[in-house]
């Protein structure tokens, strides 16, 4: 048994026989040739054959993985027609009297080198494309057969790295997983794994000399582990996990595209909570109706200095564009308490949960707030944006926020920058906000109830403190009464109210929430379809 | 000669796919079309050279068009950049 850990680019579990691909290396020998023009003619013929092959792959890929992933075959065809690339090959044949294979190999390496040295991850990954087209030409010139990846049994594909055309020509029904020594998260292998919904590991430090076709392997896309020749016990466990995954997948399939509506026709907006742009894939994959809580902290965490307006604008815009016209609710900065960032210099506090955090920082340091608002308002033009303010306790805070919003509007107006003021709501996560929710409802567009903080503040229980577990009741009547009160007050003034805390994903409470009239539930992406199922089964 | 400057708004810049489309578009015209960034330039009909410029989002490129059909090429390229990049 051999175990390696790499970087997972797509989750999932696979168990099956290994196919090791080693067909990337060609022994290309340098030969002296007599007739340079005849050699160039060979290159041209090989180019035509290559383009035909690629057209075939393109047609196949369009059917299987869609136009956008197939486009790479199209790009390869154009690369094969690239004048600089062809001129370099022809020149080399003419000036050095070398054979076509050698000229193609050297030219391919040179061009790949150019891309590999660029300071841009995306372009660096394109070196693989150049190598791929060059190898294709060489293979044709050598008369080598392509390894037939279409006719194998369902397998775990193991390779140094996979070229785009290799991944495309594989029969996707027969691939259980990808495991490669190299590759990047931007590579085609990673992109295709996501499309094909199979686990994929890259950067696995394995020695391909030790791994053979026909070995058995378990690939765990959750942990990044690959185990070759696993014990029977491990196989059984993997098998169970696969069954579980399969069940989840079936659940997923049947509920995708369906409405989140009760039998009597009450519709609930079922959205997802996320914390980074990378999570959007999960939102779409689980068919959430939108994003109900986008924690904007991701832009501020793990860096040395404040993110610029432009940087934020680009990030928000990207999110909105990726979500097309679906609702995206971005929560403004909620730093402080358990989320500390050095460059904010917040200092030590005796009681950070009740300290200088979230909207309090934004109102005390309006420059930070205004930068974020400017970026949000500019991005709002590109999609269906709503924003919400965290940790509100008073109407005065909302008034102060609106003053700052007005300032931001005036500035953007003056600078003639296109913008839109999005729908504005507040988080209800303090008992104070609950008690004055009738007044707040008249000031804002919507409420989103943050049950984690609301529970903590209402019960005076720190969730991290294990000693308090016996006292903690997540379904405490006080919380349920508060939620009811908030929803009623919102509706009284024609506003909507949702829940974005953990309680929103509590399947035991879904029915009660719907009965209360909660308009929106925002939950972890993986919970979306489970909640949808529950709601659809309700009267 | 006609020319214009364009600020790339596509998130990953002039990457493979739009570069490929750009080449196709450029081949529709007789005129010589040169794309340049910070003193480095590439002919719009040459895919790898174009990608080799490494043009990223937010960067400005200059597009110079010279030839018999430069007016229609100008319109076509302008429309192409706005649409795809």
Coordinates of C-alpha atoms in Angstrom, one line a residue:
Chain A
X1 CA 0.0 0.0 0.0
X2 CA 1.3 3.4 -0.9
X3 CA -0.3 6.7 0.2
X4 CA 0.3 10.2 -1.2
X5 CA -1.3 13.5 -0.5
X6 CA -1.8 16.2 -3.1
X7 CA -4.0 19.1 -3.7
X8 CA -7.6 18.4 -4.4
X9 CA -9.2 20.4 -7.2
X10 CA -12.5 18.7 -7.0
X11 CA -14.1 16.7 -4.2
X12 CA -15.5 13.2 -4.4
X13 CA -14.4 9.6 -3.8
X14 CA -13.3 7.1 -6.4
X15 CA -12.2 3.5 -6.3
X16 CA -10.9 1.6 -9.2
X17 CA -8.1 0.4 -11.4
X18 CA -5.3 2.7 -12.4
X19 CA -4.3 3.6 -15.9
X20 CA -0.9 5.3 -16.0
X21 CA -0.3 7.6 -18.9
X22 CA 3.2 8.1 -19.9
X23 CA 2.7 9.0 -23.5
X24 CA 3.9 12.6 -23.2
X25 CA 7.6 11.8 -23.7
X26 CA 8.8 11.1 -27.2
X27 CA 12.3 10.1 -28.1
X28 CA 12.8 12.5 -30.9
X29 CA 16.2 12.1 -32.5
X30 CA 18.0 14.7 -34.5
X31 CA 18.7 13.6 -38.1
X32 CA 20.4 15.4 -41.0
X33 CA 18.1 15.6 -44.0
X34 CA 18.9 16.3 -47.6
X35 CA 15.7 17.8 -49.0
X36 CA 14.5 20.6 -46.7
X37 CA 11.4 21.4 -48.8
X38 CA 10.2 17.8 -48.7
X39 CA 10.6 17.9 -44.9
X40 CA 8.6 21.1 -44.7
X41 CA 6.0 19.4 -46.8
X42 CA 5.8 16.7 -44.2
X43 CA 5.2 19.3 -41.5
X44 CA 2.4 20.8 -43.5
X45 CA 0.7 17.5 -44.1
X46 CA 1.1 16.6 -40.4
X47 CA -0.5 20.0 -39.6
X48 CA -3.5 19.2 -41.8
X49 CA -3.9 15.8 -40.1
X50 CA -3.6 17.4 -36.7
X51 CA -6.2 19.9 -37.5
X52 CA -8.6 17.2 -38.7
X53 CA -8.0 15.3 -35.5
X54 CA -8.7 18.4 -33.4
X55 CA -11.8 19.1 -35.3
X56 CA -13.0 15.6 -34.5
X57 CA -12.1 16.1 -30.8
X58 CA -13.9 19.5 -30.9
X59 CA -17.1 18.0 -32.2
X60 CA -16.9 15.2 -29.6
X61 CA -16.2 17.6 -26.8
X62 CA -19.0 20.0 -27.7
X63 CA -21.4 17.1 -27.2
X64 CA -19.9 15.9 -24.0
X65 CA -18.7 18.9 -22.0
X66 CA -20.1 21.9 -23.8
X67 CA -18.9 24.5 -26.1
X68 CA -16.8 26.5 -23.7
X69 CA -14.6 23.6 -22.7
X70 CA -14.4 22.4 -26.3
X71 CA -13.1 25.8 -27.3
X72 CA -9.6 24.6 -26.4
X73 CA -9.5 22.3 -29.4
X74 CA -10.5 25.3 -31.5
X75 CA -7.6 27.3 -30.0
X76 CA -5.3 24.4 -30.7
X77 CA -6.3 24.4 -34.3
X78 CA -5.5 28.1 -34.6
X79 CA -2.2 27.6 -32.8
X80 CA -1.3 25.1 -35.5
X81 CA -1.8 27.8 -38.0
X82 CA 0.2 30.4 -36.2
X83 CA 2.7 32.0 -38.6
X84 CA 5.4 32.5 -36.1
X85 CA 5.3 28.9 -34.9
X86 CA 5.3 27.5 -38.4
X87 CA 8.0 30.0 -39.6
X88 CA 10.2 28.9 -36.7
X89 CA 9.8 25.3 -37.7
X90 CA 10.4 25.9 -41.4
X91 CA 13.4 28.1 -40.7
X92 CA 15.0 25.5 -38.5
X93 CA 14.6 22.8 -41.1
X94 CA 16.0 25.0 -43.8
X95 CA 18.9 26.5 -42.0
X96 CA 20.0 23.4 -40.0
X97 CA 18.9 20.6 -42.3
X98 CA 17.2 18.8 -39.5
X99 CA 14.3 16.4 -39.6
X100 CA 10.7 17.7 -39.0
X101 CA 10.2 15.9 -35.7
X102 CA 13.2 17.5 -34.2
X103 CA 12.4 21.0 -35.5
X104 CA 8.8 20.7 -34.1
X105 CA 10.1 19.5 -30.7
X106 CA 12.6 22.3 -30.3
X107 CA 10.3 25.0 -31.5
X108 CA 7.5 23.7 -29.3
X109 CA 9.9 23.8 -26.3
X110 CA 10.9 27.3 -27.1
X111 CA 7.4 28.6 -27.4
X112 CA 6.3 26.7 -24.3
X113 CA 9.3 28.3 -22.5
X114 CA 8.1 31.7 -23.5
X115 CA 4.7 31.1 -21.9
X116 CA 6.2 29.3 -18.9
X117 CA 8.2 32.4 -18.1
X118 CA 5.3 34.9 -18.1
X119 CA 4.2 36.4 -14.8
X120 CA 0.7 35.3 -15.1
X121 CA -0.7 32.0 -13.9
X122 CA -3.1 31.7 -16.7
X123 CA -0.6 32.3 -19.4
X124 CA 1.9 30.0 -17.7
X125 CA -0.6 27.2 -17.9
X126 CA -0.8 27.7 -21.7
X127 CA 2.7 26.3 -22.0
X128 CA 0.9 22.9 -21.8
X129 CA -1.1 23.8 -24.9
X130 CA 2.0 24.5 -26.9
X131 CA 3.5 21.2 -25.8
X132 CA 0.3 19.5 -26.6
X133 CA 0.1 20.7 -30.2
X134 CA 3.8 20.0 -30.7
X135 CA 3.4 16.5 -29.4
X136 CA 0.5 15.9 -31.6
X137 CA 2.5 16.9 -34.7
X138 CA 5.4 14.7 -33.6
X139 CA 3.1 11.8 -33.0
X140 CA 1.7 12.2 -36.5
X141 CA 5.1 12.6 -38.1
X142 CA 6.4 9.5 -36.3
X143 CA 3.3 7.6 -37.4
X144 CA 2.8 6.7 -33.7
X145 CA -0.6 5.5 -32.6
X146 CA -2.4 7.6 -30.1
X147 CA -3.1 5.7 -26.9
X148 CA -6.7 4.9 -27.2
X149 CA -8.3 6.4 -24.2
X150 CA -11.8 5.7 -25.4
X151 CA -11.8 2.0 -25.0
X152 CA -10.5 1.4 -21.5
X153 CA -12.6 0.2 -18.5
X154 CA -13.6 2.8 -15.9
X155 CA -10.3 3.9 -14.4
X156 CA -8.3 6.3 -12.3
X157 CA -6.1 8.2 -14.6
X158 CA -2.6 8.7 -13.3
X159 CA -0.1 10.9 -15.1
X160 CA 2.8 13.4 -14.8
X161 CA 0.4 15.9 -16.2
X162 CA -2.4 15.7 -18.7
X163 CA -2.7 17.7 -21.9
X164 CA -6.0 19.2 -22.8
X165 CA -6.5 17.0 -25.8
X166 CA -5.8 13.9 -23.8
X167 CA -8.5 14.8 -21.3
X168 CA -10.9 15.7 -24.0
X169 CA -10.6 12.5 -26.0
X170 CA -11.2 10.3 -23.0
X171 CA -14.6 8.8 -22.7
X172 CA -15.9 10.6 -19.6
X173 CA -18.0 7.7 -18.6
X174 CA -14.9 5.8 -18.1
X175 CA -12.9 8.2 -15.9
X176 CA -13.2 7.8 -12.2
X177 CA -10.6 10.4 -11.2
X178 CA -7.5 12.3 -12.2
X179 CA -4.3 12.1 -10.2
X180 CA -1.4 14.1 -11.5
X181 CA 2.1 14.9 -10.3
X182 CA 2.0 18.4 -11.9
X183 CA -0.8 20.6 -13.0
X184 CA -2.4 23.8 -11.6
X185 CA -5.8 24.8 -10.4
X186 CA -6.1 26.6 -13.7
X187 CA -5.2 23.6 -15.8
X188 CA -7.7 21.9 -18.1
X189 CA -7.5 18.8 -15.9
X190 CA -8.9 20.8 -13.0
X191 CA -11.5 22.5 -15.2
X192 CA -12.6 19.3 -16.8
X193 CA -12.8 17.5 -13.4
X194 CA -15.2 20.2 -12.2
X195 CA -17.3 19.9 -15.3
X196 CA -17.3 16.1 -15.2
X197 CA -18.0 16.0 -11.5
X198 CA -15.2 13.6 -10.7
X199 CA -12.4 13.9 -8.0
X200 CA -9.1 15.2 -9.1
X201 CA -5.8 15.6 -7.3
X202 CA -2.8 17.6 -8.6
X203 CA 0.6 18.1 -7.2
X204 CA 0.8 14.5 -5.9
X205 CA 4.4 13.7 -5.0
X206 CA 4.4 10.1 -6.4
X207 CA 7.0 8.3 -8.4
X208 CA 5.4 7.1 -11.6
X209 CA 8.0 4.3 -11.9
X210 CA 6.4 2.8 -8.8
X211 CA 2.8 3.0 -10.1
X212 CA 1.6 0.6 -12.7
X213 CA -1.5 0.3 -14.9
X214 CA -3.8 -2.3 -13.3
X215 CA -3.1 -1.3 -9.7
X216 CA -6.1 -0.5 -7.6
X217 CA -6.4 3.0 -6.1
X218 CA -8.7 5.0 -3.9
X219 CA -8.9 8.8 -4.7
X220 CA -10.3 11.0 -2.0
X221 CA -11.0 14.4 -3.2
X222 CA -12.1 15.6 0.2
X223 CA -8.8 14.9 1.9
X224 CA -6.5 15.1 -1.2
X225 CA -5.3 11.5 -0.6
X226 CA -4.6 8.8 -3.1
X227 CA -4.0 5.3 -1.9
X228 CA -2.5 2.7 -4.3
X229 CA -3.1 -1.0 -3.5
X230 CA -5.3 -0.2 -0.5
X231 CA -6.3 -2.8 2.1
X232 CA -9.7 -4.4 1.9
X233 CA -10.9 -2.5 4.9
X234 CA -10.1 0.8 3.2
X235 CA -11.7 -0.3 0.0
X236 CA -14.9 -1.1 1.9
X237 CA -14.9 2.2 3.6
X238 CA -14.4 4.0 0.3
X239 CA -17.1 2.0 -1.2
X240 CA -19.5 3.1 1.5
X241 CA -18.5 6.7 1.1
X242 CA -19.1 6.4 -2.7
X243 CA -22.6 5.0 -2.0
X244 CA -23.4 7.9 0.3
X245 CA -22.1 10.3 -2.3
X246 CA -24.2 8.6 -5.0
X247 CA -27.3 9.0 -2.8
X248 CA -26.6 12.7 -2.3
X249 CA -26.0 13.1 -6.0
X250 CA -29.4 11.5 -6.8
X251 CA -31.1 13.8 -4.4
X252 CA -29.3 16.6 -6.0
X253 CA -30.3 15.6 -9.5
X254 CA -34.0 15.2 -8.8
X255 CA -34.3 18.6 -7.1
X256 CA -32.2 20.7 -9.4
X257 CA -34.2 23.2 -11.3
X258 CA -37.3 22.7 -9.2
X259 CA -38.9 25.5 -7.3
X260 CA -38.7 25.9 -3.6
X261 CA -42.4 25.8 -2.9
X262 CA -44.7 24.1 -0.4
X263 CA -47.6 22.0 -1.6
X264 CA -50.0 24.8 -1.0
X265 CA -48.0 27.0 -3.2
X266 CA -46.0 29.1 -0.8
X267 CA -42.7 30.1 -2.3
X268 CA -39.5 30.5 -0.3
X269 CA -36.4 32.2 -1.6
X270 CA -33.7 29.6 -0.9
X271 CA -30.2 31.2 -1.1
X272 CA -26.7 30.1 -0.1
X273 CA -24.2 31.6 2.4
X274 CA -20.6 31.9 1.1
X275 CA -17.3 33.4 2.1
X276 CA -15.3 33.7 -1.1
X277 CA -15.6 33.9 -4.9
X278 CA -14.4 30.4 -5.1
X279 CA -17.6 29.2 -3.4
X280 CA -19.8 30.4 -6.2
X281 CA -19.3 27.0 -7.9
X282 CA -21.0 25.3 -5.0
X283 CA -23.8 27.8 -5.1
X284 CA -24.5 27.0 -8.7
X285 CA -23.9 23.3 -8.4
X286 CA -26.5 23.1 -5.6
X287 CA -28.9 25.2 -7.5
X288 CA -29.4 27.9 -4.9
X289 CA -31.7 30.7 -6.0
X290 CA -29.1 33.3 -5.1
X291 CA -26.6 34.3 -2.5
X292 CA -28.2 35.3 0.7
X293 CA -25.1 36.1 2.7
X294 CA -21.8 36.9 1.0
X295 CA -19.3 37.6 3.7
X296 CA -17.2 40.5 2.3
X297 CA -14.5 39.8 4.9
X298 CA -12.7 37.5 2.4
X299 CA -11.4 40.7 0.7
X300 CA -9.9 41.9 3.9
X301 CA -8.5 38.8 5.5
X302 CA -5.1 37.3 4.9
X303 CA -3.4 40.4 3.6
X304 CA -1.2 43.3 4.7
X305 CA -3.3 46.3 3.9
X306 CA -6.8 47.4 3.0
X307 CA -8.1 46.3 -0.4
X308 CA -8.5 49.2 -2.8
X309 CA -11.8 50.3 -4.2
X310 CA -10.8 49.0 -7.6
X311 CA -9.9 45.6 -6.2
X312 CA -13.2 45.3 -4.4
X313 CA -15.2 46.6 -7.4
X314 CA -13.6 43.9 -9.6
X315 CA -14.4 41.2 -7.0
X316 CA -18.0 42.2 -6.5
X317 CA -18.5 42.7 -10.2
X318 CA -17.2 39.2 -10.9
X319 CA -19.5 37.7 -8.3
X320 CA -22.5 39.5 -9.8
X321 CA -21.6 38.5 -13.3
X322 CA -21.0 34.9 -12.3
X323 CA -24.4 34.8 -10.7
X324 CA -26.0 36.3 -13.8
X325 CA -29.3 38.0 -12.7
X326 CA -29.7 36.0 -9.5
X327 CA -29.9 37.8 -6.2
X328 CA -26.6 38.5 -4.4
X329 CA -26.7 39.9 -0.9
X330 CA -23.3 41.2 0.2
X331 CA -22.9 41.9 3.9
X332 CA -20.6 44.9 4.5
X333 CA -17.5 44.5 6.5
X334 CA -17.9 42.4 9.6
X335 CA -14.5 42.4 11.1
X336 CA -13.8 42.3 14.9
X337 CA -14.7 39.8 17.6
X338 CA -13.4 36.5 16.3
X339 CA -12.3 37.9 13.0
X340 CA -9.1 39.9 13.6
X341 CA -7.1 41.6 10.9
X342 CA -3.7 43.1 11.9
X343 CA -3.8 46.2 9.8
X344 CA -7.1 47.4 11.4
X345 CA -5.1 47.8 14.6
X346 CA -8.2 47.0 16.7
X347 CA -6.3 46.3 19.8
X348 CA -7.0 43.9 22.6
X349 CA -10.5 44.0 24.1
X350 CA -11.8 42.3 27.3
X351 CA -15.0 41.3 25.6
X352 CA -14.6 41.4 21.8
X353 CA -18.0 39.8 21.1
X354 CA -19.5 42.9 22.6
X355 CA -16.8 45.2 21.4
X356 CA -15.6 47.3 18.5
X357 CA -16.7 45.4 15.5
X358 CA -18.7 45.3 12.2
X359 CA -20.8 48.5 11.6
X360 CA -19.3 50.1 14.6
X361 CA -15.9 50.2 12.9
X362 CA -17.5 51.4 9.7
X363 CA -19.2 54.3 11.4
X364 CA -16.2 55.3 13.4
X365 CA -13.8 54.9 10.5
X366 CA -16.0 56.0 7.6
X367 CA -13.1 56.0 5.1
X368 CA -13.0 52.3 5.2
X369 CA -16.7 52.1 4.9
X370 CA -17.0 54.6 2.0
X371 CA -14.4 52.7 0.0
X372 CA -16.5 49.5 0.3
X373 CA -19.7 51.3 -0.5
X374 CA -18.3 53.0 -3.6
X375 CA -17.1 49.6 -4.8
X376 CA -20.5 48.0 -4.1
X377 CA -22.5 50.8 -5.7
X378 CA -20.3 50.7 -8.8
X379 CA -20.6 46.9 -9.0
X380 CA -24.4 47.1 -8.5
X381 CA -24.7 48.1 -12.2
X382 CA -23.6 44.6 -13.2
X383 CA -26.2 42.5 -11.6
X384 CA -28.9 41.9 -8.9
X385 CA -27.2 43.2 -5.8
X386 CA -28.5 43.9 -2.3
X387 CA -26.3 44.9 0.6
X388 CA -26.8 44.5 4.3
X389 CA -25.3 46.1 7.3
X390 CA -24.3 43.9 10.3
X391 CA -24.7 44.4 14.1
X392 CA -27.3 47.2 14.1
X393 CA -28.7 48.2 17.4
X394 CA -30.4 51.6 16.8
X395 CA -32.2 53.7 14.3
X396 CA -29.6 56.4 14.7
X397 CA -27.0 54.0 13.2
X398 CA -29.2 53.5 10.2
X399 CA -29.6 57.2 9.8
X400 CA -25.8 57.7 10.0
X401 CA -25.3 55.0 7.4
X402 CA -27.7 56.7 5.0
X403 CA -25.8 60.0 5.5
X404 CA -22.6 58.2 4.4
X405 CA -24.5 56.5 1.5
X406 CA -25.6 60.0 0.4
X407 CA -22.1 61.3 0.5
X408 CA -20.9 58.3 -1.6
X409 CA -23.7 58.9 -4.1
X410 CA -22.8 62.6 -4.4
X411 CA -19.2 61.8 -4.9
X412 CA -19.8 59.2 -7.6
X413 CA -22.3 61.6 -9.2
X414 CA -19.7 64.3 -9.3
X415 CA -17.0 62.0 -10.7
X416 CA -19.5 60.8 -13.3
X417 CA -18.9 57.2 -12.4
X418 CA -21.8 54.9 -13.3
X419 CA -23.4 53.4 -10.1
X420 CA -26.6 52.2 -8.7
X421 CA -27.8 52.2 -5.1
X422 CA -28.7 48.6 -4.3
X423 CA -31.5 47.4 -2.1
X424 CA -30.3 48.0 1.5
X425 CA -31.2 45.8 4.4
X426 CA -29.8 45.1 7.9
X427 CA -28.8 42.1 9.8
X428 CA -31.0 41.5 12.9
X429 CA -28.6 39.9 15.3
X430 CA -28.9 41.8 18.5
X431 CA -31.9 41.7 20.9
X432 CA -32.0 45.5 20.6
X433 CA -32.7 45.3 16.9
X434 CA -35.4 42.8 17.4
X435 CA -37.2 45.0 20.0
X436 CA -37.2 48.0 17.7
X437 CA -37.7 46.1 14.5
X438 CA -41.0 47.9 13.9
X439 CA -39.1 51.2 13.6
X440 CA -36.2 49.7 11.7
X441 CA -38.6 48.1 9.2
X442 CA -39.7 51.6 8.1
X443 CA -36.2 52.5 7.3
X444 CA -34.8 49.6 5.4
X445 CA -35.7 47.3 2.5
X446 CA -35.3 44.0 4.3
X447 CA -34.1 42.1 7.4
X448 CA -31.8 39.2 7.5
X449 CA -31.7 37.5 10.9
X450 CA -28.3 36.3 12.0
X451 CA -29.3 33.6 14.4
X452 CA -25.8 32.8 15.6
X453 CA -25.1 36.1 17.2
X454 CA -28.7 36.7 18.1
X455 CA -28.7 33.4 20.1
X456 CA -25.5 34.2 21.8
X457 CA -26.6 37.7 22.8
X458 CA -30.1 36.6 23.9
X459 CA -29.1 33.6 25.9
X460 CA -25.8 35.2 27.1
X461 CA -24.1 32.0 26.1
X462 CA -20.7 31.8 24.4
X463 CA -21.1 29.0 21.9
X464 CA -17.4 28.2 22.2
X465 CA -17.6 27.5 25.9
X466 CA -18.1 23.7 26.4
X467 CA -19.1 24.1 30.0
X468 CA -22.3 25.8 28.9
X469 CA -23.4 23.0 26.6
X470 CA -26.0 21.8 29.1
X471 CA -27.6 25.3 29.2
X472 CA -27.6 25.8 25.5
X473 CA -30.8 25.2 23.6
X474 CA -30.6 26.3 20.0
X475 CA -34.4 26.1 19.8
X476 CA -35.0 28.3 22.8
X477 CA -38.5 29.8 22.9
X478 CA -37.0 33.3 23.2
X479 CA -35.3 33.0 19.9
X480 CA -38.3 31.6 18.1
X481 CA -40.5 34.4 19.5
X482 CA -37.9 37.0 18.4
X483 CA -37.8 35.6 14.9
X484 CA -41.6 35.7 14.7
X485 CA -41.6 39.3 15.9
X486 CA -39.1 40.4 13.4
X487 CA -40.9 38.7 10.5
X488 CA -44.3 40.3 11.6
X489 CA -42.8 43.7 11.9
X490 CA -41.1 43.4 8.5
X491 CA -44.4 42.4 6.8
X492 CA -46.3 45.2 8.6
X493 CA -44.3 47.6 6.5
X494 CA -44.2 45.6 3.3
X495 CA -40.6 44.4 3.7
X496 CA -39.2 40.9 3.5
X497 CA -37.4 39.0 6.2
X498 CA -35.0 36.1 5.9
X499 CA -32.7 34.0 8.1
X500 CA -29.1 33.6 7.3
X501 CA -27.8 32.0 10.5
X502 CA -27.2 28.3 11.2
X503 CA -30.8 28.0 12.4
X504 CA -31.9 28.7 8.9
X505 CA -30.5 25.3 7.9
X506 CA -32.0 23.4 10.8
X507 CA -34.4 21.0 9.2
X508 CA -36.3 20.6 12.4
X509 CA -37.3 24.2 12.2
X510 CA -37.9 24.7 8.5
X511 CA -41.6 24.0 8.9
X512 CA -42.0 26.5 11.7
X513 CA -40.1 29.2 9.8
X514 CA -42.3 28.8 6.8
X515 CA -45.4 28.9 8.9
X516 CA -44.1 32.1 10.5
X517 CA -43.9 33.7 7.1
X518 CA -40.1 33.8 6.7
X519 CA -39.6 34.9 3.1
X520 CA -36.0 33.7 2.7
X521 CA -33.6 31.1 4.0
X522 CA -29.9 31.4 3.3
X523 CA -27.9 28.3 4.1
X524 CA -24.6 26.5 3.3
X525 CA -24.6 25.5 -0.3
X526 CA -24.6 21.8 0.6
X527 CA -27.9 22.3 2.6
X528 CA -29.8 23.9 -0.2
X529 CA -31.3 20.8 -1.8
X530 CA -32.1 19.2 1.5
X531 CA -34.1 22.2 2.6
X532 CA -35.7 22.4 -0.8
X533 CA -36.8 18.8 -0.4
X534 CA -38.2 19.5 3.1
X535 CA -40.2 22.5 1.9
X536 CA -41.6 20.7 -1.1
X537 CA -42.9 18.0 1.2
X538 CA -44.7 20.6 3.3
X539 CA -48.4 21.4 3.1
Chain B
X1 CA -3.2 54.7 -40.6
X2 CA -5.9 54.6 -38.0
X3 CA -5.5 53.7 -34.4
X4 CA -7.2 53.5 -31.0
X5 CA -6.4 52.7 -27.4
X6 CA -8.4 50.2 -25.5
X7 CA -8.5 49.3 -21.8
X8 CA -9.1 45.5 -21.4
X9 CA -12.0 44.7 -19.1
X10 CA -12.0 40.9 -19.5
X11 CA -10.9 39.4 -16.2
X12 CA -8.1 37.2 -17.5
X13 CA -7.0 39.6 -20.2
X14 CA -6.2 38.6 -23.8
X15 CA -6.3 34.9 -23.1
X16 CA -6.4 31.9 -25.5
X17 CA -10.0 32.0 -26.6
X18 CA -10.5 35.7 -27.3
X19 CA -7.0 35.8 -28.8
X20 CA -8.1 33.1 -31.2
X21 CA -11.2 35.0 -32.0
X22 CA -9.2 38.2 -32.5
X23 CA -6.9 36.4 -35.0
X24 CA -10.0 35.2 -36.9
X25 CA -11.4 38.7 -37.0
X26 CA -8.1 40.3 -38.0
X27 CA -7.8 37.8 -40.9
X28 CA -11.0 39.2 -42.4
X29 CA -9.1 42.4 -43.3
X30 CA -6.4 43.2 -45.8
X31 CA -4.9 45.8 -43.5
X32 CA -2.0 45.1 -41.2
X33 CA -3.2 45.3 -37.6
X34 CA -0.7 45.7 -34.9
X35 CA -1.5 45.4 -31.2
X36 CA 1.0 46.9 -28.8
X37 CA 1.5 47.2 -25.1
X38 CA 4.3 49.1 -23.4
X39 CA 6.5 49.2 -26.4
X40 CA 6.0 45.5 -27.3
X41 CA 3.9 44.7 -30.3
X42 CA 2.3 41.7 -32.1
X43 CA 0.5 41.4 -35.3
X44 CA -3.2 40.6 -34.7
X45 CA -3.0 37.6 -37.0
X46 CA -0.4 35.9 -34.9
X47 CA -2.0 34.0 -32.1
X48 CA 1.0 33.1 -30.0
X49 CA 2.7 36.4 -30.3
X50 CA -0.5 38.0 -29.3
X51 CA -0.9 35.8 -26.2
X52 CA 2.8 36.4 -25.6
X53 CA 2.1 40.1 -24.9
X54 CA 0.5 38.9 -21.7
X55 CA -2.2 41.6 -21.7
X56 CA -4.1 41.6 -18.4
X57 CA -7.3 43.1 -17.3
X58 CA -7.0 46.8 -16.7
X59 CA -4.1 47.3 -19.1
X60 CA -4.2 49.5 -22.2
X61 CA -3.4 48.3 -25.6
X62 CA -2.9 50.3 -28.7
X63 CA -4.4 49.0 -31.9
X64 CA -2.8 50.4 -35.2
X65 CA -4.4 49.6 -38.5
X66 CA -2.8 50.3 -41.9
X67 CA -4.0 49.3 -45.3
X68 CA -6.6 49.7 -48.0
X69 CA -9.6 48.7 -45.9
X70 CA -8.4 50.4 -42.7
X71 CA -11.7 52.2 -42.1
X72 CA -13.8 49.1 -42.1
X73 CA -11.1 47.3 -40.2
X74 CA -11.1 50.1 -37.6
X75 CA -14.8 49.8 -37.1
X76 CA -14.6 46.0 -37.0
X77 CA -11.8 45.8 -34.5
X78 CA -13.3 48.5 -32.3
X79 CA -16.5 46.5 -32.2
X80 CA -14.6 43.3 -31.5
X81 CA -12.7 44.6 -28.5
X82 CA -15.8 46.1 -27.0
X83 CA -17.7 42.8 -27.5
X84 CA -15.0 40.3 -26.4
X85 CA -12.3 42.0 -24.3

